Short mmCIF file of C-alpha atoms and ligand atoms in Angstrom, two decimals:
data_model
loop_
_atom_site.label_atom_id
_atom_site.label_comp_id
_atom_site.label_asym_id
_atom_site.label_seq_id
_atom_site.Cartn_x
_atom_site.Cartn_y
_atom_site.Cartn_z
CA MET A 1 38.54 -29.13 -4.87
CA SER A 2 37.88 -25.88 -2.95
CA PRO A 3 34.25 -25.22 -2.22
CA LEU A 4 32.25 -22.54 -4.01
CA ARG A 5 32.33 -19.51 -1.72
CA ILE A 6 29.34 -17.23 -1.62
CA ALA A 7 28.88 -13.99 0.33
CA VAL A 8 25.34 -12.87 1.09
CA VAL A 9 25.11 -9.23 2.18
CA GLY A 10 22.21 -8.85 4.62
CA ALA A 11 20.93 -11.34 7.21
CA GLY A 12 17.25 -10.49 6.83
CA PRO A 13 14.70 -12.85 5.30
CA ALA A 14 15.94 -12.25 1.73
CA GLY A 15 19.55 -13.01 2.69
CA LEU A 16 18.75 -16.04 4.82
CA TYR A 17 16.31 -17.50 2.28
CA THR A 18 19.15 -17.06 -0.24
CA ALA A 19 21.51 -19.02 2.01
CA GLU A 20 18.83 -21.68 2.43
CA ALA A 21 18.25 -21.88 -1.33
CA VAL A 22 21.99 -22.39 -1.89
CA LEU A 23 22.00 -25.29 0.59
CA LYS A 24 18.86 -26.84 -0.86
CA GLN A 25 19.73 -26.45 -4.53
CA THR A 26 23.26 -27.76 -4.10
CA ALA A 27 22.02 -30.66 -1.96
CA ALA A 28 19.47 -31.47 -4.67
CA ASP A 29 22.39 -31.78 -7.10
CA GLY A 30 24.08 -34.19 -4.72
CA ALA A 31 26.81 -31.60 -4.16
CA ASP A 32 27.68 -29.90 -0.91
CA GLU A 33 30.89 -28.20 -1.97
CA VAL A 34 29.68 -24.76 -1.00
CA GLU A 35 30.20 -22.27 1.84
CA VAL A 36 28.00 -19.27 2.54
CA ASP A 37 29.07 -16.27 4.61
CA VAL A 38 26.18 -14.02 5.60
CA LEU A 39 27.38 -10.47 6.28
CA GLU A 40 25.21 -8.16 8.36
CA ARG A 41 25.56 -4.54 9.49
CA LEU A 42 23.90 -5.22 12.85
CA PRO A 43 25.10 -7.64 15.52
CA THR A 44 21.70 -9.34 15.21
CA PRO A 45 20.32 -11.45 12.35
CA TYR A 46 16.77 -11.66 10.89
CA GLY A 47 16.34 -8.09 9.56
CA LEU A 48 12.67 -7.14 9.28
CA VAL A 49 11.56 -10.31 11.06
CA ARG A 50 13.19 -8.85 14.18
CA TYR A 51 12.97 -5.12 13.46
CA GLY A 52 9.88 -4.80 11.23
CA VAL A 53 7.24 -7.35 12.15
CA ALA A 54 4.88 -5.93 14.76
CA PRO A 55 5.35 -7.29 18.30
CA ASP A 56 1.72 -8.43 18.45
CA HIS A 57 2.32 -10.75 15.48
CA PRO A 58 4.29 -13.54 17.20
CA SER A 59 3.42 -16.10 14.54
CA ILE A 60 5.18 -14.03 11.86
CA ARG A 61 8.06 -13.40 14.27
CA SER A 62 8.47 -17.16 14.65
CA ILE A 63 9.88 -17.22 11.10
CA ALA A 64 13.12 -16.43 12.95
CA ASP A 65 13.03 -19.94 14.45
CA TYR A 66 12.93 -21.35 10.92
CA LEU A 67 15.69 -19.05 9.67
CA ARG A 68 17.82 -19.92 12.70
CA ARG A 69 18.26 -23.42 11.28
CA VAL A 70 19.77 -21.89 8.14
CA LEU A 71 22.22 -19.79 10.18
CA GLU A 72 23.25 -22.82 12.23
CA HIS A 73 23.96 -25.00 9.20
CA PRO A 74 27.64 -26.01 9.23
CA ARG A 75 28.16 -24.51 5.75
CA VAL A 76 26.74 -21.12 6.75
CA ARG A 77 28.61 -18.52 8.81
CA PHE A 78 27.22 -15.29 10.33
CA LEU A 79 29.55 -12.30 10.15
CA GLY A 80 27.76 -9.50 12.01
CA GLY A 81 28.68 -5.89 12.63
CA LEU A 82 30.08 -5.44 9.10
CA CYS A 83 28.84 -2.43 7.20
CA PHE A 84 29.08 -2.79 3.41
CA GLY A 85 30.98 0.17 1.99
CA VAL A 86 32.53 0.96 5.39
CA ASP A 87 34.07 -2.23 6.79
CA VAL A 88 34.02 -4.19 3.57
CA SER A 89 33.94 -3.05 -0.04
CA ARG A 90 32.41 -4.57 -3.15
CA GLU A 91 35.92 -5.12 -4.55
CA THR A 92 37.03 -7.00 -1.42
CA LEU A 93 34.01 -9.28 -1.55
CA LEU A 94 34.53 -10.02 -5.23
CA GLU A 95 38.16 -10.84 -4.46
CA CYS A 96 37.26 -13.18 -1.58
CA TYR A 97 34.18 -14.94 -2.96
CA ASP A 98 33.08 -16.62 -6.18
CA ALA A 99 29.70 -14.92 -5.95
CA VAL A 100 28.17 -12.09 -3.94
CA VAL A 101 24.42 -11.73 -3.35
CA TYR A 102 23.19 -8.31 -2.23
CA ALA A 103 20.12 -8.58 0.00
CA THR A 104 20.05 -5.38 2.03
CA GLY A 105 16.33 -4.69 1.63
CA ALA A 106 14.71 -1.26 1.57
CA THR A 107 15.72 0.65 4.64
CA ARG A 108 14.76 4.21 3.76
CA ASP A 109 11.27 5.68 3.98
CA ARG A 110 9.55 7.59 1.20
CA ARG A 111 8.64 11.25 1.75
CA LEU A 112 5.32 13.03 1.37
CA ARG A 113 6.91 16.16 -0.11
CA VAL A 114 4.40 18.53 1.49
CA PRO A 115 5.11 21.69 3.54
CA GLY A 116 5.63 21.10 7.26
CA GLU A 117 6.91 17.55 6.81
CA GLU A 118 10.10 18.44 8.69
CA LEU A 119 8.31 19.76 11.79
CA PRO A 120 8.83 17.92 15.09
CA GLY A 121 5.88 15.61 15.50
CA SER A 122 6.16 14.38 11.90
CA ALA A 123 7.99 11.09 11.43
CA ALA A 124 8.28 8.10 9.15
CA ALA A 125 6.18 5.11 10.17
CA ALA A 126 9.34 3.11 9.44
CA GLU A 127 11.03 5.00 12.28
CA PHE A 128 8.11 4.32 14.61
CA VAL A 129 8.21 0.62 13.66
CA ARG A 130 11.95 0.44 14.34
CA TRP A 131 11.33 2.18 17.68
CA TYR A 132 8.71 -0.25 18.95
CA CYS A 133 10.81 -3.16 17.65
CA GLY A 134 13.85 -1.91 19.63
CA HIS A 135 16.13 -1.20 16.65
CA PRO A 136 19.44 0.07 18.05
CA ASP A 137 19.61 2.97 15.55
CA VAL A 138 16.46 4.54 17.03
CA ALA A 139 16.78 6.07 20.49
CA PRO A 140 14.37 4.59 23.06
CA ALA A 141 13.14 8.13 23.86
CA SER A 142 12.29 8.93 20.20
CA PHE A 143 8.50 8.70 20.72
CA ASP A 144 6.74 9.72 23.94
CA LEU A 145 3.11 9.28 22.71
CA ASP A 146 1.99 12.52 24.33
CA ALA A 147 -0.25 13.12 21.30
CA VAL A 148 -4.00 12.75 21.74
CA SER A 149 -4.67 12.62 17.97
CA VAL A 150 -2.42 10.93 15.44
CA ALA A 151 -2.59 10.79 11.65
CA VAL A 152 -1.17 7.75 9.86
CA ILE A 153 -0.84 8.37 6.13
CA GLY A 154 -0.92 5.48 3.66
CA ALA A 155 -3.07 2.46 2.81
CA GLY A 156 -0.61 -0.39 3.20
CA ASN A 157 -0.01 -3.03 5.86
CA VAL A 158 2.64 -0.94 7.60
CA ALA A 159 0.02 1.80 8.16
CA LEU A 160 -2.29 -0.87 9.63
CA ASP A 161 0.50 -2.18 11.90
CA VAL A 162 1.23 1.30 13.19
CA ALA A 163 -2.43 2.19 13.73
CA ARG A 164 -3.02 -1.11 15.52
CA ILE A 165 -0.04 -0.66 17.85
CA LEU A 166 -1.25 2.87 18.69
CA ALA A 167 -4.80 1.63 19.31
CA ARG A 168 -4.02 -1.58 21.21
CA PRO A 169 -4.67 -1.52 24.98
CA ALA A 170 -1.48 -1.03 27.01
CA ALA A 171 -2.27 -4.17 29.00
CA ASP A 172 -1.49 -6.28 25.91
CA PHE A 173 2.14 -5.19 25.61
CA PRO A 174 3.87 -6.84 28.60
CA ALA A 175 3.16 -10.17 26.87
CA THR A 176 5.13 -9.00 23.80
CA ASP A 177 8.87 -8.52 23.36
CA VAL A 178 8.83 -4.68 23.20
CA PRO A 179 11.80 -3.14 25.05
CA GLU A 180 11.11 -1.75 28.51
CA PRO A 181 11.30 1.97 27.52
CA VAL A 182 8.83 1.29 24.68
CA LEU A 183 6.50 -0.54 27.07
CA ALA A 184 6.65 2.48 29.41
CA ALA A 185 5.76 4.88 26.55
CA LEU A 186 2.91 2.67 25.29
CA THR A 187 1.57 2.36 28.84
CA ALA A 188 1.66 6.13 29.34
CA SER A 189 0.23 6.81 25.85
CA ARG A 190 -2.40 9.57 25.68
CA VAL A 191 -3.50 8.60 22.17
CA GLU A 192 -7.28 8.56 21.77
CA SER A 193 -7.86 9.14 18.10
CA ILE A 194 -6.04 7.69 15.08
CA HIS A 195 -6.82 8.89 11.55
CA LEU A 196 -5.77 6.44 8.87
CA ILE A 197 -5.63 8.50 5.69
CA SER A 198 -5.64 7.01 2.17
CA ARG A 199 -5.18 9.18 -0.89
CA ARG A 200 -7.21 6.79 -3.05
CA GLY A 201 -10.16 4.49 -2.43
CA PRO A 202 -10.77 1.11 -0.84
CA ALA A 203 -10.33 -0.64 -4.21
CA GLN A 204 -6.81 0.80 -4.50
CA ALA A 205 -5.78 0.21 -0.86
CA LYS A 206 -2.89 -2.24 -0.45
CA PHE A 207 -4.24 -3.66 2.83
CA THR A 208 -4.57 -7.40 3.15
CA PRO A 209 -7.91 -8.52 4.68
CA ARG A 210 -6.38 -10.35 7.64
CA GLU A 211 -4.41 -7.28 8.72
CA LEU A 212 -7.40 -4.99 8.11
CA ARG A 213 -9.73 -7.23 10.12
CA ALA A 214 -7.31 -7.23 13.08
CA LEU A 215 -7.96 -3.53 13.56
CA GLY A 216 -11.60 -4.27 14.39
CA GLU A 217 -10.68 -6.92 16.93
CA LEU A 218 -9.05 -4.57 19.42
CA PRO A 219 -10.91 -4.27 22.70
CA GLY A 220 -11.60 -0.68 23.75
CA CYS A 221 -11.39 0.69 20.22
CA ASP A 222 -14.07 1.83 17.77
CA VAL A 223 -13.31 1.67 14.05
CA LEU A 224 -15.11 4.33 12.03
CA VAL A 225 -15.64 4.41 8.26
CA ASP A 226 -17.70 6.92 6.27
CA PRO A 227 -20.11 4.81 4.16
CA GLY A 228 -19.86 7.44 1.41
CA ASP A 229 -16.16 6.58 0.91
CA LEU A 230 -17.14 3.02 -0.01
CA ASP A 231 -19.21 4.02 -3.06
CA LEU A 232 -16.67 2.89 -5.64
CA ASP A 233 -18.20 4.71 -8.61
CA ALA A 234 -18.61 8.04 -6.81
CA PHE A 235 -14.87 8.80 -6.97
CA ASP A 236 -13.91 6.84 -10.06
CA PRO A 237 -15.65 7.71 -13.34
CA THR A 238 -13.60 5.11 -15.22
CA GLY A 239 -15.39 2.21 -13.49
CA ALA A 240 -12.00 0.56 -12.85
CA SER A 241 -12.56 0.45 -9.07
CA SER A 242 -15.78 -1.56 -9.40
CA GLU A 243 -14.16 -3.79 -11.99
CA ALA A 244 -11.17 -4.40 -9.67
CA ALA A 245 -13.53 -5.27 -6.81
CA ARG A 246 -15.32 -7.80 -9.03
CA ALA A 247 -12.07 -9.39 -10.18
CA ASP A 248 -9.98 -9.37 -7.00
CA ARG A 249 -11.00 -11.32 -3.94
CA ARG A 250 -8.64 -9.36 -1.67
CA ILE A 251 -10.44 -6.12 -2.56
CA ARG A 252 -13.85 -7.72 -2.09
CA ASP A 253 -12.85 -9.06 1.33
CA ASN A 254 -11.49 -5.65 2.35
CA LEU A 255 -14.74 -4.02 1.22
CA ALA A 256 -16.78 -6.48 3.26
CA VAL A 257 -14.76 -5.63 6.39
CA LEU A 258 -15.05 -1.87 5.72
CA THR A 259 -18.78 -2.07 5.00
CA ASP A 260 -19.34 -3.89 8.28
CA TRP A 261 -17.49 -1.13 10.16
CA ALA A 262 -19.32 1.62 8.26
CA HIS A 263 -22.62 0.28 9.56
CA ARG A 264 -21.47 -0.37 13.12
CA PRO A 265 -22.53 2.41 15.48
CA PRO A 266 -19.60 3.72 17.56
CA GLN A 267 -19.62 2.37 21.12
CA GLY A 268 -17.91 5.41 22.66
CA ARG A 269 -14.84 3.35 23.51
CA GLY A 270 -11.65 4.95 24.81
CA ARG A 271 -9.88 4.88 21.47
CA ARG A 272 -11.03 5.16 17.87
CA VAL A 273 -9.47 4.59 14.48
CA SER A 274 -11.11 6.55 11.64
CA LEU A 275 -10.35 5.31 8.13
CA GLY A 276 -10.60 8.15 5.63
CA PHE A 277 -10.36 7.41 1.91
CA TRP A 278 -9.98 9.88 -0.98
CA ARG A 279 -7.99 12.35 1.14
CA ARG A 280 -4.43 13.46 0.54
CA PRO A 281 -2.17 15.38 2.90
CA VAL A 282 -1.35 18.87 1.65
CA GLU A 283 0.31 20.51 4.65
CA LEU A 284 1.43 19.87 8.20
CA THR A 285 1.12 22.98 10.33
CA GLY A 286 2.10 24.17 13.79
CA PRO A 287 4.08 26.96 15.46
CA ASP A 288 7.09 24.85 16.43
CA ARG A 289 5.73 21.31 16.13
CA VAL A 290 2.81 19.66 14.37
CA THR A 291 -0.59 20.72 15.66
CA ALA A 292 -2.68 20.05 12.55
CA LEU A 293 -2.78 18.25 9.22
CA ARG A 294 -4.57 19.74 6.23
CA VAL A 295 -6.05 17.19 3.84
CA GLU A 296 -7.67 17.69 0.46
CA ARG A 297 -10.46 15.54 -0.96
CA THR A 298 -9.43 13.60 -4.05
CA ALA A 299 -10.97 11.54 -6.84
CA LEU A 300 -9.89 9.89 -10.05
CA ASP A 301 -10.43 11.83 -13.26
CA PRO A 302 -11.88 10.24 -16.42
CA ARG A 303 -8.34 9.11 -17.36
CA GLY A 304 -7.88 7.41 -13.98
CA ARG A 305 -5.43 9.99 -12.63
CA LEU A 306 -5.60 11.08 -9.00
CA VAL A 307 -6.70 14.73 -8.74
CA GLY A 308 -7.54 17.08 -5.89
CA THR A 309 -11.17 18.16 -5.83
CA GLY A 310 -10.54 21.28 -3.82
CA GLY A 311 -12.42 20.59 -0.58
CA CYS A 312 -9.97 20.77 2.32
CA ALA A 313 -10.30 19.84 5.97
CA THR A 314 -8.00 20.43 8.91
CA LEU A 315 -7.43 17.66 11.42
CA PRO A 316 -6.04 18.66 14.79
CA VAL A 317 -3.25 16.11 15.31
CA GLN A 318 -0.03 16.21 17.30
CA LEU A 319 1.74 13.33 15.58
CA VAL A 320 1.85 12.48 11.86
CA LEU A 321 3.34 9.17 10.76
CA ARG A 322 3.87 8.82 7.03
CA SER A 323 3.56 5.22 5.92
CA VAL A 324 3.94 5.67 2.19
CA GLY A 325 6.40 2.90 1.40
CA TYR A 326 10.07 2.10 1.70
CA ARG A 327 12.91 2.47 -0.74
CA SER A 328 16.29 0.84 -1.05
CA VAL A 329 19.52 2.73 -0.70
CA PRO A 330 22.31 2.35 -3.25
CA LEU A 331 25.23 0.19 -2.15
CA PRO A 332 28.63 1.80 -2.82
CA GLY A 333 29.94 0.65 -6.21
CA VAL A 334 26.89 -1.51 -7.03
CA PRO A 335 24.69 -0.46 -10.00
CA PHE A 336 21.42 1.18 -8.90
CA ASP A 337 18.28 2.20 -10.75
CA GLU A 338 17.45 5.51 -9.04
CA ARG A 339 14.00 5.69 -10.58
CA ARG A 340 12.84 2.29 -9.32
CA SER A 341 15.16 2.20 -6.27
CA VAL A 342 16.35 -1.32 -7.08
CA VAL A 343 19.55 -2.93 -8.32
CA PRO A 344 18.99 -3.57 -12.05
CA ASN A 345 18.89 -7.30 -12.59
CA ALA A 346 17.72 -10.16 -14.77
CA GLU A 347 16.35 -12.98 -12.60
CA GLY A 348 18.75 -11.89 -9.86
CA ARG A 349 21.87 -11.37 -12.01
CA VAL A 350 23.09 -7.81 -11.43
CA LEU A 351 23.20 -5.89 -14.73
CA GLY A 352 25.94 -3.44 -15.55
CA PRO A 353 25.43 -0.09 -17.31
CA ASP A 354 25.39 -1.82 -20.72
CA GLY A 355 22.61 -4.16 -19.58
CA THR A 356 24.74 -7.30 -19.43
CA PRO A 357 25.22 -9.37 -16.25
CA LEU A 358 28.20 -8.51 -14.06
CA PRO A 359 30.19 -11.68 -13.28
CA GLY A 360 29.69 -12.97 -9.74
CA GLU A 361 27.12 -10.36 -8.61
CA TYR A 362 23.51 -11.16 -7.69
CA VAL A 363 20.64 -9.52 -5.85
CA ALA A 364 17.65 -10.79 -3.87
CA GLY A 365 14.64 -9.48 -1.95
CA TRP A 366 13.36 -5.90 -1.84
CA LEU A 367 16.65 -4.60 -3.31
CA LYS A 368 15.89 -6.78 -6.35
CA ARG A 369 12.15 -6.27 -6.86
CA GLY A 370 11.14 -3.29 -4.69
CA PRO A 371 9.32 -3.27 -1.33
CA THR A 372 6.42 -5.59 -2.13
CA GLY A 373 5.07 -8.88 -0.89
CA VAL A 374 5.07 -10.63 2.46
CA ILE A 375 8.11 -12.20 4.10
CA GLY A 376 7.45 -15.56 2.44
CA THR A 377 7.62 -13.91 -1.01
CA ASN A 378 11.38 -13.71 -0.45
CA LYS A 379 11.67 -17.48 -0.50
CA SER A 380 10.73 -17.96 -4.15
CA ASP A 381 12.53 -14.72 -5.03
CA ALA A 382 15.76 -16.00 -3.44
CA ALA A 383 15.36 -19.40 -5.10
CA GLN A 384 15.26 -17.67 -8.51
CA THR A 385 18.45 -15.73 -7.78
CA VAL A 386 20.23 -18.86 -6.55
CA ARG A 387 19.19 -20.80 -9.67
CA ALA A 388 20.90 -18.11 -11.76
CA LEU A 389 23.96 -18.13 -9.48
CA LEU A 390 24.38 -21.89 -9.60
CA ALA A 391 23.83 -21.98 -13.35
CA ASP A 392 26.80 -19.59 -13.61
CA HIS A 393 28.85 -21.42 -10.95
CA PRO A 394 27.92 -25.08 -11.07
CA VAL A 395 28.99 -27.18 -8.13
CA THR A 396 29.28 -30.90 -8.62
CA ALA A 397 29.08 -33.79 -6.23
CA PRO A 398 32.54 -34.87 -5.07
CA THR A 399 31.80 -38.44 -6.15
CA SER A 400 30.99 -37.43 -9.70
CA THR A 401 34.13 -35.44 -10.55
CA ALA A 402 35.18 -38.12 -13.01
CA ASP A 403 32.01 -37.39 -14.99
CA GLN A 404 32.75 -33.69 -15.25
CA PRO A 405 33.46 -32.41 -18.75
CA ALA A 406 36.98 -30.98 -18.95
CA THR A 407 35.60 -27.59 -20.01
CA ALA A 408 32.98 -27.31 -17.25
CA PRO A 409 33.37 -24.07 -15.28
CA SER A 410 35.02 -24.96 -12.01
CA ALA A 411 35.56 -22.98 -8.86
CA ALA A 412 38.67 -25.05 -8.06
CA ASP A 413 41.69 -22.99 -9.01
CA PRO A 414 40.56 -19.39 -8.56
CA THR A 415 38.84 -20.25 -5.27
CA ALA A 416 41.95 -21.86 -3.89
CA ARG A 417 43.82 -18.60 -4.41
CA ARG A 418 41.13 -16.36 -2.99
CA PRO A 419 42.02 -14.50 0.22
CA ARG A 420 39.88 -15.11 3.32
CA LEU A 421 37.69 -12.16 4.23
CA THR A 422 38.15 -12.61 7.98
CA GLU A 423 41.93 -12.59 7.54
CA LEU A 424 41.83 -9.38 5.47
CA LEU A 425 39.57 -7.79 8.09
CA ALA A 426 41.77 -8.95 10.97
CA ALA A 427 44.78 -7.33 9.28
CA ARG A 428 42.81 -4.04 9.42
CA GLY A 429 41.75 -4.60 13.02
CA VAL A 430 38.12 -5.29 12.07
CA ARG A 431 36.51 -8.22 13.88
CA PRO A 432 33.03 -9.35 12.84
CA VAL A 433 30.39 -10.09 15.47
CA SER A 434 30.22 -13.87 15.70
CA TYR A 435 27.13 -16.03 15.77
CA ASP A 436 28.03 -16.90 19.38
CA ALA A 437 28.00 -13.20 20.25
CA TRP A 438 24.51 -12.95 18.76
CA LEU A 439 23.50 -15.97 20.87
CA GLY A 440 24.71 -13.96 23.89
CA ILE A 441 22.23 -11.22 22.96
CA ASP A 442 19.52 -13.80 22.35
CA ARG A 443 20.17 -15.40 25.74
CA ARG A 444 20.16 -12.06 27.57
CA GLU A 445 16.80 -11.13 26.02
CA ARG A 446 15.27 -14.39 27.22
CA GLU A 447 16.75 -13.98 30.71
CA LEU A 448 15.43 -10.44 30.89
CA ALA A 449 11.93 -11.67 30.07
CA THR A 450 12.13 -14.17 32.94
CA GLU A 451 13.48 -11.56 35.35
CA LEU A 452 10.67 -9.15 34.44
CA GLY A 453 7.98 -11.82 34.37
CA ARG A 454 7.12 -10.85 30.80
CA ALA A 455 7.00 -12.74 27.47
CA ALA A 456 9.46 -15.31 26.13
CA ARG A 457 11.78 -12.45 25.14
CA VAL A 458 12.21 -8.78 25.97
CA LYS A 459 14.24 -6.88 23.39
CA LEU A 460 17.32 -5.02 24.47
CA SER A 461 17.34 -1.48 23.16
CA GLY A 462 20.29 0.65 22.12
CA TRP A 463 23.81 -0.21 21.07
CA ALA A 464 25.21 -0.20 24.60
CA GLU A 465 22.83 -2.93 25.81
CA LEU A 466 23.39 -5.05 22.69
CA ASN A 467 27.15 -4.78 22.95
CA ARG A 468 27.15 -5.64 26.64
CA ALA A 469 25.11 -8.76 25.96
CA ALA A 470 27.24 -9.72 22.95
CA GLY A 471 30.29 -9.91 25.21
CA PRO A 472 33.91 -9.80 24.04
CA GLN A 473 33.04 -11.15 20.58
CA GLY A 474 30.70 -8.23 20.01
CA ARG A 475 31.52 -4.69 19.02
CA THR A 476 32.23 -1.71 21.20
CA THR A 477 30.41 0.69 18.88
CA GLY A 478 27.63 0.43 16.31
CA PRO A 479 28.59 0.48 12.62
CA GLN A 480 26.87 3.83 12.16
CA GLU A 481 29.18 5.34 14.77
CA ARG A 482 32.23 4.19 12.81
CA ALA A 483 30.85 5.42 9.48
P1 NAP B 12 2.65 -0.32 0.44
O1 NAP B 12 1.88 -1.57 0.61
O2 NAP B 12 3.33 -0.09 -0.85
O3 NAP B 12 1.67 0.90 0.77
C1 NAP B 12 2.10 2.24 0.63
C2 NAP B 12 0.89 3.14 0.65
O4 NAP B 12 1.35 4.49 0.65
C3 NAP B 12 -0.04 2.99 -0.55
O5 NAP B 12 -1.35 2.98 -0.08
C4 NAP B 12 0.24 4.26 -1.35
O6 NAP B 12 -0.88 4.74 -2.06
C5 NAP B 12 0.53 5.23 -0.25
N1 NAP B 12 1.28 6.41 -0.69
C6 NAP B 12 2.42 6.44 -1.43
N2 NAP B 12 2.81 7.73 -1.61
C7 NAP B 12 1.90 8.50 -1.00
C8 NAP B 12 1.75 9.90 -0.82
N3 NAP B 12 2.65 10.75 -1.33
N4 NAP B 12 0.68 10.37 -0.13
C9 NAP B 12 -0.23 9.52 0.39
N5 NAP B 12 -0.14 8.17 0.27
C10 NAP B 12 0.91 7.68 -0.42
O7 NAP B 12 3.82 -0.20 1.54
P2 NAP B 12 3.94 -0.63 3.08
O8 NAP B 12 2.69 -0.47 3.82
O9 NAP B 12 5.15 0.10 3.52
O10 NAP B 12 4.28 -2.18 3.01
C11 NAP B 12 5.46 -2.66 2.35
C12 NAP B 12 5.33 -4.17 2.12
O11 NAP B 12 5.41 -4.86 3.37
C13 NAP B 12 4.00 -4.56 1.50
O12 NAP B 12 4.20 -5.58 0.58
C14 NAP B 12 3.22 -5.06 2.71
O13 NAP B 12 2.18 -5.97 2.39
C15 NAP B 12 4.31 -5.72 3.52
N6 NAP B 12 3.89 -5.82 4.94
C16 NAP B 12 3.20 -6.92 5.30
C17 NAP B 12 2.75 -7.04 6.61
C18 NAP B 12 1.98 -8.27 7.01
O14 NAP B 12 1.80 -9.16 6.20
N7 NAP B 12 1.52 -8.35 8.23
C19 NAP B 12 2.98 -6.04 7.53
C20 NAP B 12 3.69 -4.91 7.12
C21 NAP B 12 4.14 -4.81 5.81
P3 NAP B 12 -0.99 4.60 -3.66
O15 NAP B 12 -1.40 3.18 -3.90
O16 NAP B 12 -2.01 5.61 -4.02
O17 NAP B 12 0.39 4.91 -4.21
#
């Protein structure tokens, strides 16, 4: 019998946890008649673990070591450098595989939609994150950190990551894996003041206490909070903020951290992070690049809606990083809910326009549920999708074929006739980046760290460096250049 063939699109945590769930759930059934191809646009696996997790969070980065075991499983194959919709279409995947799982995450940033947002000096935090993580799509010279004052807008963990990286002493970075040009910019940084701006209050902030606390642990940095912002009832006549603080331990822990900072006198350290709640950006201004951010005071009205209260202040800042969430991009030919920026699905089964599941199509991760949760959330999410997939495409242990009912759905005949994706691609002159080519990149990054006397790894930056390290099995251009 031919094995069940599954394509997973995206080699980030959602995609690799999906591959792992396939291996685990089929092994639990005593069946191993399954093959998983993981397709990835980049020549590198691990998605946000590599290009999203902050470099000063090595323990979260080490999830890559766990996911590596999935990629190296004999029934899993990495096919890098393949852009969905450019190199390979939905139709081709459905022709070649019994099931396709889309797990491409949420790669686009949300906008503020205020005047001046397009000025130089205004950028998405997502772009800044990709820059310090060495993502090849972001030029190493994208950020020079000439700004003395920076505003970071948003009350989520990405805003905390960005503020912390800006506030961290330069001496900490050689021990991380940031690329050399990023290390040079962080070392030369002139940043003194970081304003972390939240449009609602501490009870509504999405921060997690561990990430919030880390901001106060930076040497050489004061953290400032206006005690008035922490009066939950002052800005919320509905009482919901106080109620949320009573009911939710995360909010209580955040409030304890913030209250401690609010009562700590500033030490006059070289850098400071000011957390401002109940302030929303209304305009970025400057003659030819950002020189100021205008913010308006806000509150909740008696119906719990966020409203401006009129009082405005102008912050002199030279860099504004909006950290107001991510959104997924539609995949060519795949249904997409524009309002929620997800692929419509029921427990991971992709739903067509009439609301019924499309045969053989599944979704996992942020593309399935939106950009929420920590990396580990993708594990249970992927397991749910794979349960649905295997319920639709049962695989059976080779030894138990005699027990199979004659009518049981079987992958045998159609699978045997399915074309091989790599053969179709080869006929068009498209050659995926192999896992060995990725290992070439991995090896070069470790060697570079040794040569420079830095951490365990120093990221290569830019397509040219990645392709050189990938060797002949790599690509000569990035997928975006071919698009
Ligand atoms: P997030 O948690 O959804 O936070 C987005 C923030 O942007 C919210 O505070 C939101 O405020 C605010 N916002 C949205 N639109 C706005 C606007 N127009 N003006 C001002 N503020 C606006 O998103 P995220 O920080 O990008 O994080 C994404 C996910 O990754 C989260 O699940 C996060 O926990 C996770 N993550 C985890 C870690 C970690 O564990 N170390 C690190 C990074 C990211 P409202 O609530 O008022 O809409």
